[in-house]
Amino acid sequence: MKKILNDPQAYVDQMLDGLVLCHPELARTGDDGRVIVRSRGAVPGKVGIVTGGGSGHLPVFLGYVGEGLLDSCAVGNVFAGPRMDDCMTAARAADGGAGVLQLYGNYGGDRMNFDMAAEMLALEGLQVASVRVADDVASAPAEQREKRRGVAGLVFVYKAAGARAAAGASLEEVAALARKANDAVRSIGVALTPCVVPESGKASFEIADTEIEFGMGIHGEPGIWRGPLRSADALADEMLQQVLPELQLARGDRIALLVNSLGATPLEELYILYRRVRQVLHDLGIVIARPLVGRYATSMEMAGASISVMKLDDELAQLLAAPADCPFWSVR
Amino acid sequence: MKKILNDPQAYVDQMLDGLVLCHPELARTGDDGRVIVRSRGAVPGKVGIVTGGGSGHLPVFLGYVGEGLLDSCAVGNVFAGPRMDDCMTAARAADGGAGVLQLYGNYGGDRMNFDMAAEMLALEGLQVASVRVADDVASAPAEQREKRRGVAGLVFVYKAAGARAAAGASLEEVAALARKANDAVRSIGVALTPCVVPESGKASFEIADTEIEFGMGIHGEPGIWRGPLRSADALADEMLQQVLPELQLARGDRIALLVNSLGATPLEELYILYRRVRQVLHDLGIVIARPLVGRYATSMEMAGASISVMKLDDELAQLLAAPADCPFWSVR
């Protein structure tokens, strides 16, 4: 395991230490320090948005706590869901009196803890709604969308819901908008190499030097096929063939697009991928309203990339364009 | 070579294609399209700042073309200096009538081409000054600072000089400020893995699975020692021992700090490193005025990290805090 760390067991907590020292607008709270909140506290009258999930995906999840985005995040171990207590602490910290939306990626462990937390919080009198993002088309067929995993498309859903909450919408409205945003986004990834989970010291999966896994999840969940590496253009084409059909895009439609590195894959390769993606979309008459190219949802040092597409109507376009600011992303 | 690309020979140009499609505020020019300029053109009356260097280091070099930063960049092949013609085209494009500063990392090939370009441009009547950034303490002793390589500290020098030029200073003043900024900055890196140069398909250097190279350059130039991987805290301590002494910092002094990934090393590890760096500096009574943690100067998918420290006086502190905006960094 070739990583810059001290004790693997301290990986998450020392990472969080460094993060809040570097970004004083964020703070740690909770009995185990595993809840990230905005240092200024909840915004009175605003719907709070809580997320959570395993570590090892920066900037996902906690990195999107900020203005016009999220209010708090419950942080788990690497690739492991957060504790129920931390989900509860995160919700209480986000509550500005208008209720709280739990908005997180669709994984069994996360769901169990967030669901239990929501029940307990309801007993405390806190209004809680939940929306699980399920954008990874490789993880289940369209008829079983509720089984799909949440991956990088989460970022667009955070942004849209965060802007809606910042504009003063009610909990019902913010939750409805988050559901609508989730319905409008599709993602797929391709992995070239595994990453190493610090606590175990082991690679997240095995793969040959010349092979890639198409459709693999961000924790190394199996994909659609494993085979020889192909060209960037061929990969881009195949990725678009997976994400576009369900969105039923027509000439003139607008989309938000994210070409995301899973970690080690450098910006240079992302731009080579973007070049082809943009060409294909352009030929289809589809307008990329908001291209993002970079590292927005990673698996530590995994090599690979993902593409996320959100179909935009006027409301989603406006929400994605609204001002927002967090340590890793800023929209003006 | 496990990379997302098409033809290795087309790596740089296809990357540039994607980059300008994604960031319309940047444009390609020059007979080979290897000059990146601001789409709006030169700013009349402002000193132009030109940079250049090999590809494979995004966001360095071209990524810092933007408001309050640079005006143009001559782009070479991966790890190879730009052509003289492109240095000349970049300078002409940056010229707003107040002269041009060539501001780039101290490498032999880059220097030769920029020097020749400066001579030719002088014949055309263009006022040109040159400052080479030489911040890598591992590459030569203090008495031979002019032999040192330029690495991530370049980013702070770009920022300071860019702000000075944006504020209306003369070419002499901007060049003097860039020299002062270069005098105030020190960097050192540690490499865990090599990267692969697409054109050759070969790793930039060989290193054992358990070894790291301390002080290695961003192209795989030899460092100070090669040995077993050690803890993040031990690395942070040794890196600070290399960069701090020459700056002669005293209690109460302010610094700008960059904890930079060379590519594959994830944000999580950078924050673990930052935690220790901040602790040591705090104990010394040194104030980190502007911490940056992220990927600011990379070697594609190389794993490793660097630390850059700039000693600040009021002028440098003010210039680093001035508004700036480029595709990869924004200061408000």
XYZ file of C-alpha atoms in Angstrom:
664
model
C 0.000 0.000 0.000
C 1.757 3.105 -1.262
C -0.114 5.978 0.302
C 0.756 9.089 2.234
C -0.810 8.385 5.608
C 0.008 7.617 9.221
C -2.063 4.939 10.950
C -4.562 3.441 8.456
C -7.119 3.346 11.294
C -6.702 7.123 11.686
C -7.033 7.830 7.959
C -10.537 9.296 8.061
C -10.163 11.313 11.245
C -6.786 12.796 10.296
C -8.183 13.651 6.868
C -11.086 15.435 8.555
C -8.667 17.237 10.888
C -6.720 18.584 7.940
C -9.837 19.464 6.016
C -11.420 21.646 8.687
C -8.068 23.283 9.491
C -7.756 24.203 5.826
C -11.395 25.218 5.382
C -12.559 27.045 8.495
C -16.005 27.504 6.950
C -16.478 23.808 7.751
C -16.423 22.281 11.221
C -16.519 18.819 12.772
C -19.159 17.890 15.302
C -20.827 14.804 16.764
C -19.553 12.568 19.574
C -17.003 11.026 17.189
C -16.297 14.137 15.141
C -17.721 12.416 12.086
C -20.245 15.076 11.177
C -19.224 17.990 8.966
C -21.301 21.141 9.311
C -21.147 24.741 8.175
C -19.280 26.695 10.835
C -21.900 29.441 10.777
C -24.558 26.921 11.750
C -27.956 26.190 10.255
C -29.633 28.912 8.224
C -32.812 29.988 10.055
C -35.940 29.356 8.006
C -34.136 27.408 5.294
C -34.720 23.723 4.619
C -31.584 21.916 5.734
C -29.959 19.437 3.355
C -28.042 16.556 4.887
C -25.928 14.028 3.090
C -23.637 11.242 4.125
C -21.690 8.268 2.947
C -18.378 6.504 3.092
C -15.027 8.286 2.939
C -12.597 8.051 0.038
C -14.645 9.929 -2.549
C -13.575 13.557 -2.085
C -15.010 16.000 -2.915
C -18.055 13.694 -2.464
C -19.740 13.763 -0.001
C -18.698 16.241 2.633
C -16.995 18.578 0.176
C -20.346 19.866 -1.036
C -21.306 21.353 2.304
C -21.424 25.059 1.571
C -23.424 28.066 0.381
C -26.243 27.126 -1.970
C -25.439 23.430 -1.534
C -25.549 21.210 1.559
C -25.728 21.944 5.261
C -24.128 18.877 6.804
C -22.658 15.476 6.124
C -22.376 12.263 8.163
C -19.012 10.669 7.410
C -18.348 6.941 7.396
C -15.140 4.955 7.191
C -13.629 4.443 3.754
C -16.325 2.924 1.522
C -18.587 2.324 4.553
C -21.828 4.077 5.433
C -22.086 6.592 8.276
C -23.394 5.635 11.725
C -27.055 6.257 12.477
C -26.113 8.560 15.354
C -24.091 10.692 12.978
C -26.995 10.856 10.525
C -29.125 12.160 13.393
C -26.515 14.676 14.517
C -26.108 15.865 10.942
C -29.860 16.401 10.602
C -30.167 18.302 13.867
C -27.236 20.520 12.864
C -28.833 21.273 9.487
C -32.235 22.123 10.904
C -33.077 25.792 10.571
C -36.703 25.266 11.558
C -38.030 24.367 8.109
C -37.259 20.653 8.158
C -34.444 18.592 6.722
C -33.937 16.680 3.482
C -31.718 13.600 3.626
C -30.157 13.523 0.162
C -27.665 10.736 -0.452
C -26.474 8.006 -2.773
C -28.508 4.830 -3.017
C -26.528 2.209 -1.063
C -28.011 -0.325 1.325
C -25.978 0.582 4.406
C -26.498 4.292 3.998
C -30.208 3.770 3.461
C -30.599 1.664 6.573
C -28.930 4.216 8.811
C -30.605 7.239 7.269
C -34.012 5.526 7.482
C -33.551 4.673 11.141
C -32.300 8.185 11.817
C -35.356 9.660 10.087
C -37.682 7.599 12.273
C -35.918 8.671 15.450
C -35.829 12.309 14.363
C -39.555 12.234 13.603
C -40.107 11.195 17.216
C -38.148 14.297 18.217
C -40.539 16.353 16.112
C -38.131 17.077 13.276
C -39.665 17.068 9.779
C -37.519 14.794 7.623
C -37.823 13.853 3.944
C -35.462 11.510 2.078
C -34.343 11.282 -1.522
C -31.819 8.696 -2.682
C -29.875 9.451 -5.828
C -29.691 6.463 -8.196
C -27.980 7.609 -11.379
C -25.630 4.728 -12.270
C -27.249 3.076 -15.321
C -24.811 0.148 -15.125
C -26.126 -1.030 -11.788
C -29.703 -2.050 -12.693
C -32.029 -1.867 -15.698
C -34.328 1.094 -16.272
C -37.355 -0.791 -14.888
C -35.530 -1.130 -11.577
C -34.169 2.380 -11.262
C -34.737 2.352 -7.509
C -32.023 -0.328 -7.265
C -29.362 1.713 -9.007
C -26.343 3.067 -7.180
C -25.689 6.753 -6.677
C -22.509 8.068 -8.267
C -21.254 11.385 -9.670
C -24.700 12.558 -10.820
C -25.234 13.274 -7.136
C -23.341 16.527 -7.626
C -25.981 17.961 -9.956
C -28.767 16.856 -7.610
C -26.980 18.494 -4.656
C -26.630 21.672 -6.679
C -30.253 21.832 -7.827
C -31.747 20.952 -4.439
C -29.315 23.263 -2.650
C -30.327 26.182 -4.838
C -34.026 25.432 -4.335
C -33.583 25.358 -0.564
C -31.503 28.541 -0.616
C -34.318 30.253 -2.514
C -36.704 29.584 0.366
C -38.696 26.577 -0.845
C -40.534 24.338 1.627
C -39.357 20.846 2.552
C -41.980 19.308 0.258
C -40.836 21.516 -2.597
C -37.139 20.817 -2.076
C -37.761 17.068 -1.842
C -39.918 17.140 -4.979
C -37.222 19.049 -6.804
C -34.545 16.590 -5.664
C -36.701 13.716 -6.986
C -37.143 15.523 -10.271
C -33.392 16.165 -10.513
C -32.683 12.519 -9.750
C -35.139 11.484 -12.490
C -33.266 13.689 -14.962
C -29.705 12.405 -14.397
C -27.833 9.345 -15.657
C -24.206 8.292 -15.155
C -21.789 5.568 -16.122
C -18.181 4.919 -15.226
C -15.218 2.949 -16.465
C -12.432 1.747 -14.172
C -8.828 1.215 -15.294
C -7.250 0.391 -11.945
C -8.447 -0.341 -8.420
C -7.720 1.761 -5.361
C -6.512 0.548 -1.992
C -8.735 0.782 1.080
C -6.352 1.968 3.823
C -7.939 -0.037 6.645
C -7.503 -3.336 4.779
C -4.393 -2.445 2.770
C -5.906 -4.350 -0.146
C -6.874 -3.353 -3.671
C -10.618 -2.838 -4.124
C -10.581 -5.360 -7.008
C -8.150 -7.186 -9.315
C -7.772 -6.329 -12.976
C -5.197 -7.185 -15.636
C -2.737 -4.591 -16.925
C -4.499 -4.298 -20.269
C -8.087 -4.616 -19.077
C -10.738 -2.143 -18.060
C -14.123 -2.652 -16.454
C -16.950 -0.796 -18.090
C -19.790 0.200 -15.786
C -17.915 -0.547 -12.591
C -19.142 1.156 -9.414
C -17.056 3.564 -7.359
C -16.326 0.882 -4.755
C -15.358 -1.693 -7.354
C -18.856 -3.148 -7.798
C -19.002 -5.285 -10.981
C -19.787 -3.530 -14.229
C -21.261 -4.500 -17.597
C -18.199 -5.951 -19.266
C -14.508 -6.416 -18.680
C -12.203 -6.327 -21.661
C -9.204 -4.753 -23.317
C -8.659 -1.018 -23.048
C -10.045 0.803 -26.073
C -9.629 4.306 -27.410
C -10.969 7.395 -25.651
C -13.375 8.040 -28.521
C -14.712 4.471 -28.435
C -15.166 4.714 -24.673
C -16.930 8.065 -24.961
C -19.285 6.669 -27.600
C -20.129 3.618 -25.549
C -20.632 5.655 -22.382
C -23.023 7.992 -24.175
C -24.894 5.014 -25.630
C -25.522 3.924 -22.059
C -26.594 7.246 -20.547
C -28.474 9.012 -23.346
C -31.361 6.698 -24.401
C -33.356 6.865 -21.167
C -33.239 10.664 -21.219
C -34.988 10.743 -24.616
C -33.165 13.851 -25.715
C -34.257 15.694 -28.824
C -32.430 18.196 -30.992
C -32.246 21.512 -29.126
C -32.493 19.965 -25.654
C -30.114 21.279 -23.021
C -28.081 19.146 -20.638
C -25.659 19.546 -17.788
C -22.611 17.353 -18.337
C -19.938 16.090 -15.983
C -16.821 14.317 -17.224
C -15.383 13.104 -13.949
C -12.104 11.469 -12.978
C -12.314 8.618 -10.496
C -9.021 9.873 -9.059
C -5.747 9.116 -10.799
C -6.936 9.800 -14.337
C -5.522 13.246 -15.117
C -7.310 16.282 -16.511
C -5.505 15.767 -19.823
C -7.352 12.479 -20.408
C -10.658 13.984 -19.280
C -10.342 16.704 -21.914
C -9.615 14.088 -24.596
C -12.794 12.331 -23.488
C -14.744 15.601 -23.343
C -13.653 16.446 -26.878
C -15.436 13.369 -28.227
C -18.462 13.639 -25.923
C -19.004 17.213 -27.000
C -18.634 16.256 -30.663
C -21.262 13.509 -30.419
C -23.696 15.713 -28.501
C -23.120 18.582 -30.885
C -23.906 16.325 -33.836
C -27.127 15.289 -32.101
C -28.055 18.962 -31.692
C -27.876 18.741 -27.908
C -26.665 21.832 -26.071
C -24.255 21.420 -23.162
C -25.375 24.216 -20.892
C -22.894 23.571 -18.140
C -19.875 21.357 -18.773
C -17.851 20.252 -15.782
C -14.564 18.451 -16.336
C -12.553 17.423 -13.321
C -12.582 15.453 -10.116
C -16.020 15.753 -8.544
C -16.605 12.208 -7.220
C -13.615 9.927 -6.829
C -12.444 6.631 -5.407
C -9.153 7.841 -3.992
C -6.416 6.854 -6.476
C -8.579 4.706 -8.764
C -7.897 5.382 -12.463
C -10.952 5.754 -14.632
C -13.664 8.207 -15.505
C -17.392 8.673 -15.457
C -19.869 10.658 -17.481
C -23.026 12.142 -15.996
C -25.759 13.807 -18.022
C -28.703 15.748 -16.603
C -31.533 16.757 -18.908
C -32.450 20.331 -18.153
C -35.706 22.219 -18.205
C -35.801 25.931 -17.378
C -36.127 25.260 -13.660
C -33.158 22.862 -13.425
C -31.032 25.083 -15.682
C -31.724 28.064 -13.443
C -30.991 26.128 -10.256
C -27.698 24.792 -11.592
C -26.678 28.318 -12.572
C -27.517 29.842 -9.175
C -24.548 31.013 -7.083
C -22.963 28.382 -4.870
C -19.713 27.986 -3.043
C -18.009 25.107 -1.276
C -14.310 24.281 -0.836
C -14.157 22.367 -4.117
C -16.608 24.053 -6.415
C -17.945 27.476 -6.911
C -20.654 28.723 -9.258
C -21.136 32.392 -9.934
C 0.161 2.117 -20.927
C -3.291 2.298 -19.350
C -4.584 5.712 -20.313
C -7.754 7.114 -21.806
C -6.512 8.456 -25.118
C -6.661 7.900 -28.855
C -3.428 8.274 -30.804
C -0.552 9.023 -28.392
C 0.825 11.446 -30.991
C -2.460 13.368 -30.837
C -2.545 13.484 -27.025
C -1.627 17.148 -26.645
C -3.707 18.513 -29.503
C -6.827 16.528 -28.602
C -6.422 17.625 -24.986
C -6.237 21.239 -26.147
C -9.300 20.708 -28.360
C -11.310 19.498 -25.407
C -10.003 22.211 -23.124
C -11.013 25.154 -25.294
C -14.390 23.539 -26.095
C -15.008 23.264 -22.364
C -13.632 26.699 -21.484
C -14.644 29.175 -24.192
C -12.828 31.959 -22.334
C -9.651 30.297 -23.654
C -8.744 29.885 -27.322
C -6.046 28.190 -29.366
C -3.904 30.139 -31.805
C -0.552 29.895 -33.601
C 0.266 28.004 -36.801
C 0.149 24.702 -34.889
C -2.600 25.652 -32.440
C -0.157 25.317 -29.581
C -0.688 28.750 -28.088
C -3.457 29.292 -25.541
C -4.763 32.839 -25.244
C -7.635 34.632 -23.578
C -10.519 34.698 -26.054
C -11.135 38.363 -25.359
C -7.613 39.163 -26.515
C -4.891 41.223 -24.882
C -5.894 43.837 -22.322
C -5.012 47.292 -23.724
C -2.488 49.118 -21.576
C -1.778 46.111 -19.342
C 1.556 44.331 -19.186
C 1.040 40.937 -20.800
C 2.228 37.842 -18.972
C 3.258 34.868 -21.056
C 4.156 31.440 -19.842
C 4.949 28.133 -21.470
C 6.254 24.675 -20.913
C 5.673 21.026 -21.581
C 2.274 19.370 -21.400
C 1.243 16.849 -18.765
C 1.134 19.162 -15.765
C -2.427 20.481 -15.763
C -3.480 22.937 -14.475
C 0.155 24.098 -15.032
C 0.932 25.857 -17.304
C -1.876 26.886 -19.606
C -4.572 26.513 -16.963
C -3.509 29.747 -15.317
C -4.388 31.884 -18.306
C -7.219 34.030 -16.994
C -8.332 37.190 -15.219
C -5.718 38.538 -12.824
C -3.282 35.817 -13.870
C -1.681 35.076 -17.253
C -2.454 36.218 -20.783
C -1.078 33.396 -22.901
C 0.824 30.121 -22.867
C 3.054 28.344 -25.377
C 2.382 24.614 -25.147
C 4.986 21.910 -25.744
C 4.654 18.162 -26.092
C 4.432 16.128 -22.898
C 7.424 17.053 -20.725
C 9.021 18.984 -23.616
C 9.485 22.722 -23.969
C 7.397 24.833 -26.370
C 8.682 25.840 -29.825
C 10.308 29.243 -30.199
C 7.694 30.253 -32.744
C 4.975 29.543 -30.233
C 6.758 31.569 -27.568
C 6.769 34.479 -30.031
C 3.109 34.015 -30.964
C 2.188 33.843 -27.272
C 4.035 37.102 -26.585
C 2.434 38.956 -29.468
C -1.000 37.752 -28.383
C -0.389 38.941 -24.812
C 0.869 42.378 -25.827
C -1.541 45.133 -24.864
C 0.971 47.859 -25.638
C 2.745 47.885 -22.280
C 5.245 45.114 -22.947
C 5.331 41.441 -22.047
C 6.798 39.425 -19.204
C 7.925 35.886 -19.996
C 7.323 34.061 -16.717
C 8.099 30.355 -16.728
C 9.760 27.469 -14.936
C 13.530 27.219 -15.024
C 14.289 24.406 -17.513
C 17.028 24.462 -20.144
C 14.844 23.842 -23.190
C 12.214 26.364 -22.185
C 14.886 28.943 -21.440
C 16.577 28.511 -24.804
C 13.362 28.988 -26.735
C 12.058 31.857 -24.640
C 15.450 33.618 -24.839
C 15.581 33.314 -28.611
C 11.971 34.458 -28.849
C 12.745 37.488 -26.669
C 15.606 38.485 -28.966
C 13.466 38.189 -32.064
C 10.579 40.052 -30.438
C 12.923 42.882 -29.416
C 13.811 43.269 -33.091
C 10.081 43.656 -33.762
C 10.042 46.449 -31.197
C 8.230 44.504 -28.463
C 9.422 45.198 -24.916
C 10.117 41.824 -23.280
C 11.339 40.950 -19.797
C 11.952 37.418 -18.490
C 11.747 35.834 -15.075
C 12.392 32.159 -14.514
C 10.867 30.553 -11.444
C 13.328 28.305 -9.583
C 11.639 27.127 -6.410
C 12.610 23.427 -6.139
C 15.116 23.289 -3.272
C 15.992 19.666 -4.081
C 17.460 20.534 -7.455
C 20.484 22.654 -6.456
C 21.972 24.164 -3.293
C 21.009 27.651 -2.091
C 24.204 29.183 -3.505
C 23.123 28.034 -6.958
C 19.485 29.036 -6.841
C 19.569 30.049 -10.507
C 20.083 26.360 -11.359
C 16.988 25.174 -9.533
C 13.963 23.836 -11.370
C 10.607 25.511 -11.343
C 7.774 23.507 -9.807
C 4.486 24.211 -8.024
C 5.696 27.485 -6.466
C 5.144 28.884 -9.934
C 1.461 29.185 -9.082
C 2.081 31.784 -6.375
C 4.445 33.718 -8.644
C 1.835 33.703 -11.436
C -0.757 34.967 -8.986
C 1.367 37.766 -7.551
C 2.705 38.973 -10.907
C -0.728 38.659 -12.515
C -2.297 40.815 -9.824
C 0.462 43.421 -10.144
C -0.019 43.594 -13.913
C -3.808 43.775 -13.539
C -3.335 46.728 -11.180
C -1.602 48.679 -13.949
C 2.085 48.362 -13.055
C 4.782 48.880 -15.695
C 6.788 46.037 -17.229
C 9.756 46.897 -15.001
C 7.532 46.833 -11.934
C 5.838 43.544 -12.844
C 9.201 41.905 -13.604
C 10.665 43.179 -10.334
C 7.656 41.860 -8.449
C 7.957 38.462 -10.150
C 11.632 38.307 -9.128
C 10.707 39.213 -5.587
C 7.981 36.559 -5.530
C 10.414 33.980 -6.895
C 12.908 34.925 -4.166
C 10.223 34.337 -1.540
C 9.078 30.848 -2.556
C 10.502 27.368 -1.915
C 9.134 23.935 -2.851
C 9.934 20.273 -2.519
C 8.219 17.137 -3.773
C 8.141 13.444 -3.084
C 7.242 10.867 -5.736
C 5.618 7.504 -4.990
C 5.072 6.270 -8.544
C 6.100 7.343 -12.024
C 3.758 8.451 -14.772
C 3.737 7.299 -18.373
C 4.644 9.671 -21.193
C 2.054 8.887 -23.913
C 4.383 9.403 -26.877
C 6.915 6.873 -25.557
C 4.503 4.601 -23.671
C 7.165 4.240 -20.989
C 7.206 5.056 -17.286
C 9.059 8.291 -16.496
C 11.279 6.359 -14.033
C 11.483 3.015 -12.234
C 10.829 2.653 -8.527
C 10.184 -0.315 -6.229
C 6.746 -0.993 -4.760
C 7.836 0.071 -1.287
C 10.137 2.940 -2.226
C 9.649 6.666 -2.636
C 11.967 9.307 -4.038
C 12.295 12.408 -1.923
C 13.020 15.607 -3.819
C 12.238 14.147 -7.228
C 11.378 16.610 -10.010
C 8.050 16.665 -11.822
C 9.544 14.904 -14.864
C 11.237 12.237 -12.771
C 14.516 14.123 -12.274
C 16.554 12.505 -9.468
C 15.870 13.676 -5.932
C 17.780 13.765 -2.650
C 17.223 10.216 -1.470
C 15.348 7.088 -2.392
C 14.137 4.850 0.385
C 11.218 3.112 2.039
C 7.904 4.897 2.277
C 7.502 6.611 5.641
C 4.551 8.102 7.480
C 2.753 11.227 6.316
C 3.893 13.089 9.428
C 7.541 12.092 8.910
C 7.319 13.176 5.270
C 5.732 16.488 6.202
C 8.454 17.146 8.775
C 11.251 16.366 6.347
C 9.676 18.431 3.585
C 9.367 21.429 5.893
C 12.979 20.971 7.015
C 13.949 21.386 3.379
C 11.816 24.392 2.471
C 11.748 26.493 5.645
C 15.403 27.289 6.544
C 16.193 29.494 3.537
C 13.097 31.599 4.164
C 14.334 32.510 7.657
C 10.852 32.690 9.064
C 10.286 34.174 12.503
C 7.360 33.874 14.879
C 4.462 35.931 13.541
C 5.573 35.746 9.910
C 2.897 35.004 7.320
C 3.206 32.505 4.519
C 1.210 31.244 1.574
C 1.190 27.439 1.537
C 0.421 24.940 -1.177
C 0.075 21.217 -0.469
C -0.078 19.867 -3.986
C -0.799 16.439 -5.454
C 1.411 15.325 -8.314
C -1.662 13.654 -9.798
C -2.879 10.332 -8.463
C -2.449 11.144 -4.780
C -5.980 11.895 -3.586
C -7.234 14.868 -1.606
C -7.643 12.621 1.435
C -3.875 12.110 1.659
C -3.184 15.795 1.026
C -5.333 16.717 4.021
C -3.489 14.204 6.193
C -0.268 15.891 5.086
C -1.723 19.367 5.599
C -2.772 18.457 9.140
C 0.855 17.893 10.123
C 2.262 20.811 8.120
C -0.200 23.150 9.776
C 0.636 21.747 13.213
C 4.388 22.282 12.757
C 3.936 25.801 11.394
C 1.474 26.661 14.138
C 3.987 25.520 16.759
C 6.602 27.759 15.143
C 4.200 30.696 15.371
C 3.981 31.008 11.599
C 0.648 32.121 10.159
C -0.703 30.397 7.049
C -2.438 33.272 5.318
C -3.623 31.337 2.313
C -3.608 27.545 2.368
C -4.169 25.727 -0.897
C -4.635 21.963 -0.882
C -5.254 20.220 -4.170
C -3.900 19.582 -7.635
C -2.222 22.745 -8.869
C 0.847 21.352 -10.674
C 0.851 17.694 -11.624
C 2.686 15.056 -13.628
C -0.367 13.352 -15.103
C -1.022 10.218 -13.002
C 2.161 10.334 -10.912
C 1.510 9.609 -7.213
C 3.210 11.951 -4.795
C 2.928 15.399 -3.336
C 4.780 18.662 -3.030
C 4.837 21.487 -0.541
C 5.416 25.099 -1.544
C 5.873 27.942 0.921
C 5.966 31.632 0.041
C 7.048 34.133 2.692
C 4.674 37.076 2.559
C 5.127 40.768 3.160
C 2.143 43.124 2.924
C 2.591 43.558 -0.825
C 2.716 39.836 -1.642
C -0.144 39.088 0.753
C -2.288 41.713 -0.945
C -1.424 40.486 -4.440
C -2.232 36.876 -3.570
C -5.573 37.976 -2.139
C -6.559 40.045 -5.199
C -9.430 38.669 -7.308
C -8.442 36.200 -10.013
C -10.222 33.668 -12.131
C -9.085 30.893 -14.440
C -10.646 27.524 -15.274
C -8.962 25.797 -12.352
C -8.673 28.387 -9.636
C -10.552 31.364 -8.522
C -9.745 33.898 -5.818
C -12.337 36.322 -4.547
